[in-house]
Structures are given as C-alpha cells and as structure tokens.
Amino acid sequence: MAPISVGDSLPDGQLGWFDENDQLQQVSIHSLAAGKKVILFGVPGAFTPTCSNQHVPGFITQAEQLKAKGVDEILLISVNDPFVMKAWAKTYPENKHVKFLADGVGTYTKALGLELDLTEKGLGVRSRRFALLADNLKVTVANIEEGGQFTISGAEEILKAL
C-alpha cells in the first residue's frame, strides 16, 4: 500500500490510550480529529534514542506555539502496547498537550501505509518516522522520513507549514 499523502483522508482506527483518570481507553482517530486541525506524528519505538531525545520533546516544547497557530490536537502514535506508552508519557512530566497513543500490533500504522520492518534489528514491524497535519481529517502536510532519518518530521517543520 502506498503511504498516506497530501489530499488523502485519515483512515479511522482504534488506538489504546490512558486518559486523564488513568483509565485505559480505546479511542478512534476520527473521534479525535474530525472537525479539527490535528498533528499526527509517529515514531519507530518508545524509549528509543531519537524518538525520546529529539522527536517527542520537540512537540512537547513547541505545543503552545502549535496550539497558537490553530492546532487542536497533537497525537503521537507508536507500535507499542498502551502500558509502554503510558510509562513513556510519564517520562515527560512537563507534557500538557501530546497524547501518547498505542498502535499495539501496527494495524493503524499499516492503514496509513507507514509500516517499517525492523525485524533484522530485533524490533519487528514498527512505524516509519512521520508527521502529518490534517484539517477535518484531510491531510494537508505529510512529512515522512526515509530509513532512520529525522530531518522533516519534527515540530519545527510543522510550525513552518502552519
């Protein structure tokens, strides 16, 4: 399947998320994104160096600026279970706006056409690194990285596009 691109609609899908009451929920992407401007960004794995030290912190520190430019939701997706995503989220106590969503077996990542086979590295099938900007479910920016790069999917690039 071809990767999602500008002009495409975000597919719906269910992802795991621990809400503000620490209750595990299954949440639909459409329920979070319909009628809103959202950033959906994906990383290959929780607790991995580039994801943890650069990609995620960028969206956390830039969240207020992104919101000031009209972004309603900032959604992080990783092919990990919800308990790992919850533990990872807790390592960012300053986070107020990024939702850590779990795509347990990569079903949603596959629907986006953004799966990355890291089996040779012992990680199984994960997500490519990406950042999408969508307005009422329609993709307006699709910054999808090649290989292990981190050059176009950061918060700064999305800020430039707003």
Steps between C-alpha positions, in 0.01 A plus 500: 500500500622849414575729794237757594556830322372856472135503396423159649256457787622359829368146535311422818645256749497412867803574715571440868533801730507560873269793572539774763346264760762234419238277339587301189277607211467401138472823306420552135717729292188648342358587843820693574547660158163562333426871472843589642850587393727224632860391488546125485862402539650155515822355628665158464497427873452620853816565699719490189772769485390727213133466592555570870771765477395699193171419328260486796662783702473727197123466489471537877707819513334647188144400600392847612626654176327231295175559690534876449509432124170312514598142577232332714665163571855364496490123471803273531471146366742215551476126443519417869248382756303756704689422821834579335355823359367594845842441659670696221258793540585517871864575411380840373341662808496836320268362228155657497387456141645191327283188520702176500298247296583131469467314172557163665550279198545770237153478344457877473858553386435249222177683404715813456744303282782598736620169642874439528641149534774510763504124555871482419562734795281290730215754509245339268269711285485859621409840363700724274576836658246753374296810574162567340293813526131445432208739489161333553658161415658624173882479491651840418864419586665156483861502619613139480859405575712250311682231697615618841518867410362786708506801269144598400260357762579720798284767661704779339409376151130490589521850648648623171209345310231666715 
